[in-house]
CSV table of C-alpha atoms in Angstrom, one decimal:
chain,number,residue,atom,x,y,z
L,625,MET,CA,88.7,39.6,48.4
L,626,PRO,CA,91.2,39.0,51.2
L,627,ARG,CA,90.0,36.5,53.8
L,628,PRO,CA,88.9,38.2,57.1
L,629,HIS,CA,91.1,38.2,60.2
L,630,ARG,CA,89.9,36.4,63.3
L,631,ASN,CA,89.4,39.8,64.9
L,632,ARG,CA,89.6,43.1,62.9
L,633,LEU,CA,90.9,45.2,65.8
L,634,HIS,CA,93.3,42.5,67.0
L,635,ALA,CA,94.8,42.1,63.5
L,636,LEU,CA,95.4,45.8,63.1
L,637,ALA,CA,96.9,46.1,66.5
L,638,LEU,CA,99.3,43.3,65.7
L,639,ALA,CA,100.0,44.5,62.2
L,640,THR,CA,101.0,47.9,63.5
L,641,ALA,CA,102.9,46.6,66.6
L,642,THR,CA,106.2,47.4,65.0
L,643,VAL,CA,106.2,51.1,64.5
L,644,ALA,CA,109.6,52.6,64.8
L,645,ALA,CA,110.9,53.5,68.2
L,646,THR,CA,113.9,55.8,69.0
L,647,LEU,CA,116.3,53.0,69.5
L,648,THR,CA,115.8,51.7,66.0
L,649,ALA,CA,115.7,55.2,64.4
L,650,THR,CA,119.0,56.5,65.9
L,651,PRO,CA,122.2,55.0,67.2
L,652,LEU,CA,121.9,53.1,70.4
L,653,LEU,CA,121.7,55.4,73.4
L,654,THR,CA,123.7,53.3,75.8
L,655,ALA,CA,127.4,53.0,76.4
L,656,ALA,CA,129.2,49.7,77.1
L,657,PRO,CA,132.6,48.7,78.5
L,658,ALA,CA,135.4,48.7,75.9
L,659,ALA,CA,135.6,44.9,76.1
L,660,ALA,CA,132.0,44.6,74.9
L,661,ALA,CA,131.1,47.3,72.4
L,662,PRO,CA,127.5,47.0,71.3
L,663,ALA,CA,126.3,47.5,67.7
L,664,LYS,CA,126.3,51.1,66.6
L,665,TYR,CA,122.8,50.7,65.2
L,666,ALA,CA,120.1,48.6,66.7
L,667,ASP,CA,119.1,47.2,63.3
L,668,ASP,CA,122.5,46.4,61.7
L,669,PHE,CA,122.4,42.6,61.9
L,670,ASN,CA,125.6,42.0,60.0
L,671,GLY,CA,127.7,44.8,61.5
L,672,ASP,CA,128.7,46.4,58.2
L,673,GLY,CA,127.6,49.9,59.2
L,674,TYR,CA,124.4,49.9,57.3
L,675,ARG,CA,120.9,49.6,58.8
L,676,ASP,CA,118.8,46.6,57.6
L,677,LEU,CA,115.1,46.1,57.0
L,678,ALA,CA,113.1,43.3,58.6
L,679,THR,CA,109.6,42.6,57.2
L,680,ALA,CA,107.2,39.9,58.2
L,681,ALA,CA,104.8,37.8,56.1
L,682,PRO,CA,103.0,36.3,59.1
L,683,TYR,CA,100.6,34.1,57.1
L,684,THR,CA,103.2,32.4,55.0
L,685,PRO,CA,102.7,28.7,54.6
L,686,VAL,CA,105.8,26.7,55.8
L,687,GLY,CA,106.3,23.0,55.3
L,688,GLY,CA,102.6,22.7,54.3
L,689,LYS,CA,101.4,24.5,57.5
L,690,THR,CA,99.2,27.5,56.7
L,691,ASP,CA,99.6,30.8,58.5
L,692,ALA,CA,103.0,29.6,60.0
L,693,GLY,CA,104.8,32.8,59.2
L,694,ALA,CA,108.1,34.1,57.9
L,695,VAL,CA,110.4,37.1,58.3
L,696,VAL,CA,112.5,38.6,55.5
L,697,VAL,CA,115.6,40.7,56.3
L,698,ASN,CA,117.0,42.8,53.5
L,699,TYR,CA,120.5,44.0,54.3
L,700,GLY,CA,121.4,47.7,53.7
L,701,SER,CA,124.3,48.9,51.6
L,702,ALA,CA,125.6,52.0,49.9
L,703,ASN,CA,123.0,51.3,47.2
L,704,GLY,CA,120.2,50.7,49.7
L,705,ILE,CA,118.4,47.3,49.9
L,706,SER,CA,118.0,44.7,47.2
L,707,ALA,CA,116.0,41.5,46.9
L,708,ALA,CA,119.2,39.5,46.5
L,709,ARG,CA,120.9,40.5,49.8
L,710,ARG,CA,118.5,38.9,52.2
L,711,THR,CA,117.8,36.3,54.8
L,712,VAL,CA,114.5,34.5,55.2
L,713,ILE,CA,113.7,33.1,58.6
L,714,THR,CA,110.9,30.7,59.7
L,715,GLN,CA,110.5,28.4,62.6
L,716,ASN,CA,111.8,25.6,60.3
L,717,THR,CA,115.0,27.5,59.7
L,718,ALA,CA,118.0,25.6,61.2
L,719,GLY,CA,118.9,26.9,64.6
L,720,ILE,CA,115.6,28.7,65.2
L,721,PRO,CA,113.6,27.5,68.2
L,722,GLY,CA,110.3,25.8,67.6
L,723,THR,CA,108.7,24.2,64.6
L,724,ALA,CA,106.5,25.9,62.0
L,725,GLU,CA,102.9,25.0,62.8
L,726,GLN,CA,99.5,26.1,61.5
L,727,ASP,CA,98.4,29.5,62.8
L,728,ASP,CA,101.7,30.3,64.6
L,729,GLU,CA,101.8,33.7,62.8
L,730,PHE,CA,105.6,34.0,63.2
L,731,GLY,CA,106.4,37.7,62.7
L,732,GLN,CA,103.3,39.3,64.1
L,733,SER,CA,105.7,41.6,66.1
L,734,LEU,CA,109.3,42.5,65.6
L,735,ALA,CA,112.0,44.4,67.6
L,736,SER,CA,115.8,44.6,67.5
L,737,GLY,CA,118.9,45.6,69.5
L,738,ASP,CA,122.3,44.2,70.4
L,739,LEU,CA,121.1,42.1,73.3
L,740,ASN,CA,124.3,40.2,73.9
L,741,ARG,CA,126.6,43.2,73.2
L,742,ASP,CA,128.8,41.4,70.6
L,743,GLY,CA,128.7,44.3,68.0
L,744,TYR,CA,125.8,42.8,66.0
L,745,ALA,CA,122.1,43.7,66.3
L,746,ASP,CA,119.8,40.9,67.1
L,747,LEU,CA,116.2,40.4,65.9
L,748,VAL,CA,113.3,39.6,68.2
L,749,VAL,CA,110.3,37.9,66.7
L,750,GLY,CA,106.8,37.3,68.2
L,751,SER,CA,104.5,34.5,67.2
L,752,THR,CA,101.1,35.4,68.7
L,753,GLY,CA,99.4,32.2,67.5
L,754,GLU,CA,102.0,29.8,68.9
L,755,ASN,CA,100.5,27.1,71.2
L,756,ALA,CA,96.8,28.0,70.5
L,757,ASP,CA,97.3,31.7,71.0
L,758,ALA,CA,99.5,31.4,74.1
L,759,GLY,CA,102.2,33.2,72.1
L,760,ALA,CA,106.0,32.9,71.9
L,761,VAL,CA,109.1,35.0,71.5
L,762,VAL,CA,112.4,34.1,70.0
L,763,ILE,CA,115.7,36.0,69.6
L,764,VAL,CA,117.6,35.5,66.3
L,765,TRP,CA,121.3,36.3,66.7
L,766,GLY,CA,123.1,38.8,64.5
L,767,GLY,CA,126.6,38.0,63.2
L,768,LYS,CA,129.2,38.9,60.5
L,769,SER,CA,127.2,36.9,57.9
L,770,GLY,CA,123.8,38.2,59.1
L,771,LEU,CA,121.2,36.6,61.2
L,772,SER,CA,121.4,32.9,62.2
L,773,GLY,CA,120.6,30.7,65.2
L,774,GLY,CA,118.3,31.7,68.0
L,775,GLN,CA,117.0,31.3,71.5
L,776,ALA,CA,113.5,31.2,73.0
L,777,VAL,CA,112.5,33.9,75.5
L,778,PRO,CA,110.4,32.0,78.0
L,779,ASP,CA,107.0,33.3,79.2
L,780,PRO,CA,107.4,33.7,82.9
L,781,ASP,CA,103.6,33.5,83.7
L,782,PRO,CA,101.6,31.8,80.9
L,783,SER,CA,98.5,31.7,83.0
L,784,ALA,CA,98.3,35.5,83.3
L,785,HIS,CA,97.7,36.2,79.6
L,786,ASN,CA,97.5,35.1,76.1
L,787,GLU,CA,99.5,36.1,73.0
L,788,TYR,CA,102.8,36.6,74.8
L,789,GLY,CA,104.9,38.7,72.4
L,790,MET,CA,101.9,40.7,71.0
L,791,SER,CA,104.2,43.7,71.4
L,792,LEU,CA,107.9,44.1,71.7
L,793,THR,CA,110.6,46.8,72.1
L,794,VAL,CA,114.2,47.0,73.2
L,795,GLY,CA,115.8,49.7,75.3
L,796,ASP,CA,118.2,50.2,78.2
L,797,PHE,CA,115.5,50.9,80.9
L,798,SER,CA,117.9,50.7,83.8
L,799,GLY,CA,120.8,52.8,82.4
L,800,ASP,CA,123.4,50.1,83.0
L,801,GLY,CA,124.6,50.1,79.4
L,802,LYS,CA,122.8,46.8,78.6
L,803,ALA,CA,119.8,46.6,76.3
L,804,ASP,CA,116.6,45.2,77.9
L,805,LEU,CA,113.7,43.5,76.1
L,806,ALA,CA,110.1,44.4,77.0
L,807,VAL,CA,107.4,41.9,76.1
L,808,GLY,CA,103.7,42.6,76.1
L,809,SER,CA,100.6,40.4,75.8
L,810,THR,CA,96.8,40.5,76.3
L,811,GLY,CA,97.3,40.8,80.0
L,812,SER,CA,98.0,43.7,82.3
L,813,ASP,CA,101.6,42.7,82.8
L,814,ILE,CA,104.7,43.6,80.8
L,815,TRP,CA,107.8,41.5,81.3
L,816,ILE,CA,111.2,43.2,81.2
L,817,HIS,CA,114.0,40.8,80.3
L,818,LYS,CA,117.1,42.4,81.7
L,819,GLY,CA,120.2,43.1,79.6
L,820,GLY,CA,123.3,41.0,79.8
L,821,PHE,CA,121.8,38.3,77.5
L,822,LEU,CA,124.0,35.3,76.7
L,823,LYS,CA,123.4,32.9,73.8
L,824,ALA,CA,123.6,30.0,76.2
L,825,SER,CA,121.3,31.2,78.9
L,826,GLY,CA,119.3,34.2,77.7
L,827,ALA,CA,118.4,37.3,79.9
L,828,ALA,CA,120.4,38.1,83.0
L,829,SER,CA,117.1,38.3,84.9
L,830,ARG,CA,113.5,39.4,84.4
L,831,TYR,CA,110.8,41.3,86.3
L,832,ARG,CA,107.1,42.0,85.9
L,833,LEU,CA,106.0,45.5,85.3
L,834,ALA,CA,102.6,45.8,86.8
L,835,THR,CA,100.3,48.2,84.9
L,836,ASP,CA,96.7,49.3,85.1
L,837,LEU,CA,96.0,48.1,81.5
L,838,TYR,CA,92.6,46.7,80.8
L,839,THR,CA,92.8,43.0,80.1
L,840,GLY,CA,90.4,41.5,77.6
L,841,ALA,CA,90.5,39.1,74.7
L,842,ILE,CA,92.3,41.5,72.5
L,843,TYR,CA,93.6,44.2,74.9
L,844,GLY,CA,96.7,44.6,77.1
L,845,SER,CA,99.8,46.2,75.8
L,846,GLN,CA,98.8,46.6,72.1
L,847,HIS,CA,102.0,48.4,71.3
L,848,LEU,CA,105.4,49.2,72.9
L,849,ALA,CA,108.0,51.7,72.0
L,850,ALA,CA,111.2,53.0,73.7
L,851,GLY,CA,113.1,56.3,73.8
L,852,ASP,CA,114.6,58.8,76.2
L,853,VAL,CA,111.8,61.4,76.8
L,854,ASN,CA,113.4,63.1,79.8
L,855,GLY,CA,117.0,63.2,78.5
L,856,ASP,CA,118.6,61.4,81.4
L,857,GLY,CA,120.4,58.9,79.2
L,858,THR,CA,118.1,56.0,80.2
L,859,ALA,CA,115.4,54.7,77.9
L,860,ASP,CA,111.7,55.1,78.8
L,861,LEU,CA,108.9,52.8,77.9
L,862,VAL,CA,105.8,54.0,76.0
L,863,VAL,CA,102.8,51.6,76.1
L,864,SER,CA,99.6,51.9,74.0
L,865,GLY,CA,96.6,50.2,75.5
L,866,THR,CA,93.3,50.7,77.4
L,867,GLN,CA,93.2,52.0,81.0
L,868,ALA,CA,91.6,49.5,83.3
L,869,GLU,CA,89.8,52.0,85.6
L,870,THR,CA,88.1,54.1,82.9
L,871,TYR,CA,88.4,51.9,79.7
L,872,ASP,CA,89.9,54.9,78.0
L,873,ASN,CA,92.4,54.2,75.2
L,874,GLY,CA,95.7,56.0,75.2
L,875,THR,CA,99.4,56.0,75.9
L,876,PHE,CA,101.2,55.2,79.2
L,877,VAL,CA,104.7,56.6,79.7
L,878,TYR,CA,107.0,54.9,82.2
L,879,LEU,CA,110.3,56.5,83.0
L,880,GLY,CA,113.4,54.3,83.2
L,881,SER,CA,115.9,54.4,86.1
L,882,ALA,CA,118.4,52.3,87.9
L,883,SER,CA,115.6,51.2,90.3
L,884,GLY,CA,113.2,50.3,87.5
L,885,LEU,CA,110.4,51.7,85.5
L,886,THR,CA,107.9,54.2,87.1
L,887,ARG,CA,104.7,55.5,85.5
L,888,GLN,CA,104.9,59.2,84.6
L,889,THR,CA,101.6,59.8,82.8
L,890,PHE,CA,98.7,58.5,80.8
L,891,LEU,CA,97.8,60.3,77.6
L,892,LYS,CA,94.1,59.8,76.9
L,893,ASN,CA,93.6,59.9,73.2
L,894,GLY,CA,90.8,57.8,71.7
L,895,ALA,CA,90.2,54.4,70.1
L,896,TYR,CA,92.7,52.1,68.4
L,897,GLU,CA,95.8,53.7,69.8
L,898,LEU,CA,99.5,53.4,68.9
L,899,ALA,CA,102.6,55.5,69.4
L,900,ALA,CA,106.1,56.1,68.1
L,901,VAL,CA,109.0,58.0,69.7
L,902,GLY,CA,111.6,60.4,68.3
L,903,ASP,CA,113.0,63.9,68.7
L,904,LEU,CA,110.8,66.1,66.5
L,905,ASN,CA,112.2,69.5,67.6
L,906,GLY,CA,115.9,68.6,68.0
L,907,ASP,CA,116.0,69.6,71.7
L,908,GLY,CA,117.6,66.3,72.9
L,909,TYR,CA,114.3,65.0,74.4
L,910,ALA,CA,112.4,62.2,72.6
L,911,ASP,CA,108.8,63.1,71.8
L,912,VAL,CA,105.8,60.9,71.6
L,913,VAL,CA,103.6,60.8,68.5
L,914,ALA,CA,100.3,59.0,69.1
L,915,SER,CA,97.6,58.1,66.6
L,916,THR,CA,93.9,57.4,67.0
L,917,TYR,CA,93.4,55.8,63.7
L,918,GLY,CA,90.0,54.1,64.2
L,919,ASP,CA,88.0,56.6,66.3
L,920,GLU,CA,85.5,57.4,63.5
L,921,GLY,CA,84.1,60.6,65.0
L,922,VAL,CA,85.7,60.8,68.4
L,923,THR,CA,88.3,63.3,67.3
L,924,SER,CA,88.1,62.9,63.6
L,925,LEU,CA,86.4,60.8,60.9
L,926,GLY,CA,89.4,59.0,59.6
L,927,GLY,CA,92.1,59.3,62.3
L,928,SER,CA,94.3,61.8,63.9
L,929,ILE,CA,97.9,62.3,65.0
L,930,LYS,CA,99.0,64.1,68.3
L,931,ALA,CA,102.5,65.1,69.2
L,932,TYR,CA,103.6,65.3,72.8
L,933,LEU,CA,106.9,66.9,73.5
L,934,GLY,CA,109.5,65.5,75.9
L,935,SER,CA,111.1,67.5,78.6
L,936,ALA,CA,113.4,67.1,81.7
L,937,ASP,CA,110.3,66.1,83.6
L,938,GLY,CA,109.1,63.6,81.0
L,939,VAL,CA,106.4,63.9,78.3
L,940,ARG,CA,104.2,67.0,78.4
L,941,THR,CA,100.6,66.0,78.9
L,942,GLN,CA,99.2,68.6,76.5
L,943,PRO,CA,99.7,67.9,72.8
L,944,GLN,CA,102.0,70.3,70.9
L,945,THR,CA,99.7,69.7,67.8
L,946,THR,CA,96.9,67.6,66.5
L,947,ILE,CA,96.9,66.7,62.8
L,948,THR,CA,94.3,65.1,60.6
L,949,GLN,CA,93.9,64.9,56.8
L,950,ASP,CA,91.8,68.1,57.0
L,951,THR,CA,94.7,70.0,58.6
L,952,PRO,CA,95.9,72.7,56.1
L,953,GLY,CA,98.9,71.5,54.2
L,954,VAL,CA,98.1,67.8,54.6
L,955,PRO,CA,97.2,66.1,51.4
L,956,GLY,CA,93.8,64.3,51.2
L,957,ALA,CA,90.7,64.7,53.3
L,958,ASP,CA,89.5,63.5,56.7
L,959,GLU,CA,87.1,60.7,55.6
L,960,GLU,CA,85.3,58.1,57.6
L,961,SER,CA,87.3,54.9,58.2
L,962,ASP,CA,90.5,55.9,56.4
L,963,TRP,CA,92.6,54.9,59.4
L,964,PHE,CA,95.0,57.7,59.1
L,965,GLY,CA,97.8,56.7,61.6
L,966,ASN,CA,97.4,52.9,61.5
L,967,ALA,CA,101.2,52.8,61.2
L,968,LEU,CA,103.8,55.3,62.4
L,969,SER,CA,107.6,55.7,62.2
L,970,ILE,CA,109.9,58.5,63.2
L,971,ALA,CA,113.4,59.5,61.9
L,972,ASP,CA,115.1,62.5,60.2
L,973,ILE,CA,114.5,62.3,56.4
L,974,ASN,CA,116.2,65.5,55.2
L,975,ARG,CA,119.0,65.7,57.7
L,976,ASP,CA,117.9,69.0,59.2
L,977,GLY,CA,118.2,67.8,62.8
L,978,TYR,CA,114.5,67.3,63.2
L,979,ALA,CA,112.8,63.9,63.1
L,980,ASP,CA,110.0,63.5,60.6
L,981,VAL,CA,107.0,61.2,60.8
L,982,ALA,CA,105.7,58.6,58.3
L,983,VAL,CA,101.9,57.9,58.7
L,984,GLY,CA,100.1,55.0,57.1
L,985,THR,CA,96.5,55.3,56.0
L,986,ILE,CA,95.7,51.8,55.1
L,987,HIS,CA,92.0,52.3,54.1
L,988,GLU,CA,92.5,55.3,51.9
L,989,ASP,CA,90.6,55.1,48.6
L,990,ILE,CA,92.5,56.1,45.5
L,991,GLY,CA,90.1,57.0,42.7
L,992,SER,CA,87.9,53.9,42.2
L,993,ALA,CA,90.3,51.7,44.1
L,994,ASP,CA,88.9,51.0,47.6
L,995,ILE,CA,91.3,50.5,50.5
L,996,ALA,CA,94.3,51.1,48.2
L,997,GLY,CA,96.2,52.9,50.9
L,998,SER,CA,98.6,55.8,51.2
L,999,VAL,CA,101.4,57.2,53.3
L,1000,THR,CA,101.8,60.7,54.5
L,1001,VAL,CA,105.1,62.2,55.6
L,1002,LEU,CA,104.9,65.0,58.2
L,1003,ARG,CA,108.0,67.1,59.1
L,1004,GLY,CA,109.6,68.0,62.3
L,1005,SER,CA,110.6,71.5,63.1
L,1006,ALA,CA,112.0,73.7,65.9
L,1007,THR,CA,108.5,73.9,67.4
L,1008,GLY,CA,107.7,70.2,66.9
L,1009,LEU,CA,105.5,68.4,64.4
L,1010,THR,CA,104.2,70.5,61.5
L,1011,ALA,CA,102.0,70.0,58.5
L,1012,THR,CA,104.2,72.4,56.5
L,1013,GLY,CA,105.9,70.6,53.6
L,1014,ALA,CA,103.8,67.4,54.1
L,1015,GLN,CA,104.1,64.8,51.4
L,1016,SER,CA,101.8,62.0,50.3
L,1017,PHE,CA,102.6,58.8,48.4
L,1018,THR,CA,100.4,56.1,46.8
L,1019,GLN,CA,101.0,53.5,44.2
L,1020,ASN,CA,99.8,56.0,41.7
L,1021,THR,CA,102.4,58.5,42.7
L,1022,THR,CA,104.9,59.0,39.8
L,1023,GLY,CA,108.0,56.9,40.4
L,1024,VAL,CA,106.3,54.5,42.9
L,1025,PRO,CA,106.3,51.0,41.4
L,1026,GLY,CA,102.9,49.5,40.7
L,1027,THR,CA,99.3,50.8,40.5
L,1028,ALA,CA,96.8,51.6,43.2
L,1029,GLU,CA,94.3,48.7,43.3
L,1030,THR,CA,91.4,47.7,45.5
L,1031,ALA,CA,92.6,46.2,48.8
L,1032,ASP,CA,96.3,46.8,48.2
L,1033,ARG,CA,96.6,48.3,51.7
L,1034,PHE,CA,99.7,50.4,50.8
L,1035,GLY,CA,100.8,51.7,54.2
L,1036,ALA,CA,99.9,48.6,56.3
L,1037,SER,CA,103.4,49.2,57.8
L,1038,VAL,CA,105.9,52.0,57.5
L,1039,ARG,CA,109.5,52.4,58.5
L,1040,LEU,CA,111.9,55.4,58.4
L,1041,SER,CA,115.6,54.3,58.5
L,1042,ASP,CA,118.7,55.1,56.7
L,1043,LEU,CA,119.3,52.0,54.5
L,1044,ASN,CA,122.1,53.5,52.3
L,1045,GLY,CA,124.2,55.3,54.9
L,1046,ASP,CA,123.8,58.8,53.5
L,1047,GLY,CA,122.5,60.2,56.8
L,1048,ARG,CA,119.0,60.6,55.6
L,1049,ALA,CA,116.2,58.2,56.6
L,1050,ASP,CA,114.6,56.2,53.7
L,1051,LEU,CA,110.9,55.3,53.7
L,1052,SER,CA,109.9,51.7,53.6
L,1053,VAL,CA,106.3,50.7,53.1
L,1054,GLY,CA,104.4,47.5,53.3
L,1055,ALA,CA,101.4,46.8,51.2
L,1056,ASP,CA,100.1,43.5,52.6
L,1057,GLY,CA,97.2,43.2,50.2
L,1058,GLU,CA,99.2,43.6,47.0
L,1059,ASN,CA,98.3,40.9,44.4
L,1060,HIS,CA,95.4,39.7,46.5
L,1061,PRO,CA,96.9,39.3,49.1
L,1062,ALA,CA,100.5,38.1,48.7
L,1063,GLY,CA,101.8,41.5,49.8
L,1064,ALA,CA,104.9,43.5,48.8
L,1065,ILE,CA,107.4,46.0,50.2
L,1066,TYR,CA,108.6,49.3,48.8
L,1067,SER,CA,111.6,51.4,49.5
L,1068,LEU,CA,111.8,55.2,48.7
L,1069,ARG,CA,114.9,57.2,49.4
L,1070,GLY,CA,115.3,60.2,51.7
L,1071,SER,CA,116.8,63.4,50.3
L,1072,ALA,CA,117.5,67.0,51.3
L,1073,SER,CA,114.0,67.9,50.1
L,1074,GLY,CA,112.2,65.0,51.7
L,1075,VAL,CA,111.2,61.5,50.4
L,1076,THR,CA,111.9,61.1,46.7
L,1077,THR,CA,110.7,58.4,44.3
L,1078,THR,CA,113.9,58.4,42.4
L,1079,LYS,CA,115.4,54.9,42.5
L,1080,ALA,CA,112.4,53.6,44.3
L,1081,VAL,CA,112.2,49.8,44.4
L,1082,SER,CA,109.6,47.2,45.3
L,1083,PHE,CA,109.9,43.5,46.1
L,1084,GLY,CA,107.2,40.8,46.0
L,1085,PRO,CA,107.3,37.3,47.5
L,1086,ALA,CA,108.8,35.6,44.5
L,1087,SER,CA,111.8,37.9,44.4
L,1088,LEU,CA,112.4,37.3,48.1
L,1089,GLY,CA,112.3,33.5,47.9
L,1090,LEU,CA,108.9,33.2,49.5
L,1091,PRO,CA,106.1,31.0,48.2
L,1092,SER,CA,102.9,32.2,46.5
L,1093,GLY,CA,99.6,32.5,48.1
L,1094,TYR,CA,98.1,34.2,51.2
L,1095,LEU,CA,101.2,35.7,52.9
L,1096,ARG,CA,100.5,39.3,53.9
L,1097,LEU,CA,104.1,40.3,53.2
L,1098,GLY,CA,104.5,43.8,54.6
L,1099,GLN,CA,101.8,43.6,57.3
L,1100,VAL,CA,104.6,44.1,59.9
L,1101,MET,CA,107.9,46.0,59.7
L,1102,LEU,CA,110.6,46.3,62.3
L,1103,GLY,CA,109.9,49.1,64.7
């Protein structure tokens, strides 16, 4: 059996802290001067016009140090991703700040964007276990040959929190055409590192976004996402956490502007909350999809998904729909502790102009295989999220490599992104318990009819140049 995490809730919050945000599911929203054109895509690290996939194995041993962590980047192409076209990054990689140490957990959070506006997307990596759980964040720079070299992102106030870098996202929150980096932790503060990054000196400046998040040993900003929910051309910040005053779990929405981020609303939802952002109904406003995947009876037995539509005034506070595995049209059943919604990602799979949603259900039992895991794909429409045409995938689905086995945890992470440049988002899935528990990643292609298993591929640690053992490859994917 897989060894237990130090804290079950904490591990899941970290494992799902990379669900896809608008800025990684669509072209960058911000313009830049002609002299400094940013990357077309926030996840094209080598500038070849194809999106790339970053996946963490945060418990990988490095240099004899257990749980040091590694990140694998598979570069996109006209044929999608392959095991051969990759970069493996650890804290022992030349040019990467720091040193691989026991329990660093390098890769427990990931984000990306062209922070220095050189035409290549950069990768941001959080190490929540660095320095006895103080946490650390590094930027790995993109370039023509892919990712190489890096820079640390200093913690401006280490005494205020632990696990700096627990959550990350990139977006232009001030509308100045420069991508900003938001960094969360166990504290009530979120630090915004302002765009205009330089390889020599880092962020142009930084400021503390004070929130009313509850701060506890495992609380704070459990997840961050970015997208333009009010259509003003400036990215807005979506924060999943616990409200200090009431101890309610939910999603905070902060609207971006030239003068800074301002709270718009709090969407009370339930326990174990996370959110993703994308335009479900094609109206030009990003929408918020929030999951309550561990409520176990609060709104459902096994987890639920709520969609909140964007508007000129921001996110509407009443959900457009609530979906569980008991919703007509959704495969499966609402069962206790399934954790439907432990991972989310949003992008347009079938190129109909409406963003679709991939939903991980990490604890789904498949036949006699307990916690084998599954992924459900829900479609966007002119009215928003719908259960019509929903699809479900497991390792027993025809065409998906492998077989559903106990503790595979297929759906530990999910990502929708167009890896082969055909204009349709492909589905990437992490199964961090595969082969007990080395982990694996899977890539299924998007098509006019939805996700297809034709030409599906999977990669384990050996094919990606990683060692054997307890790695948890696929626990985190770029969001």
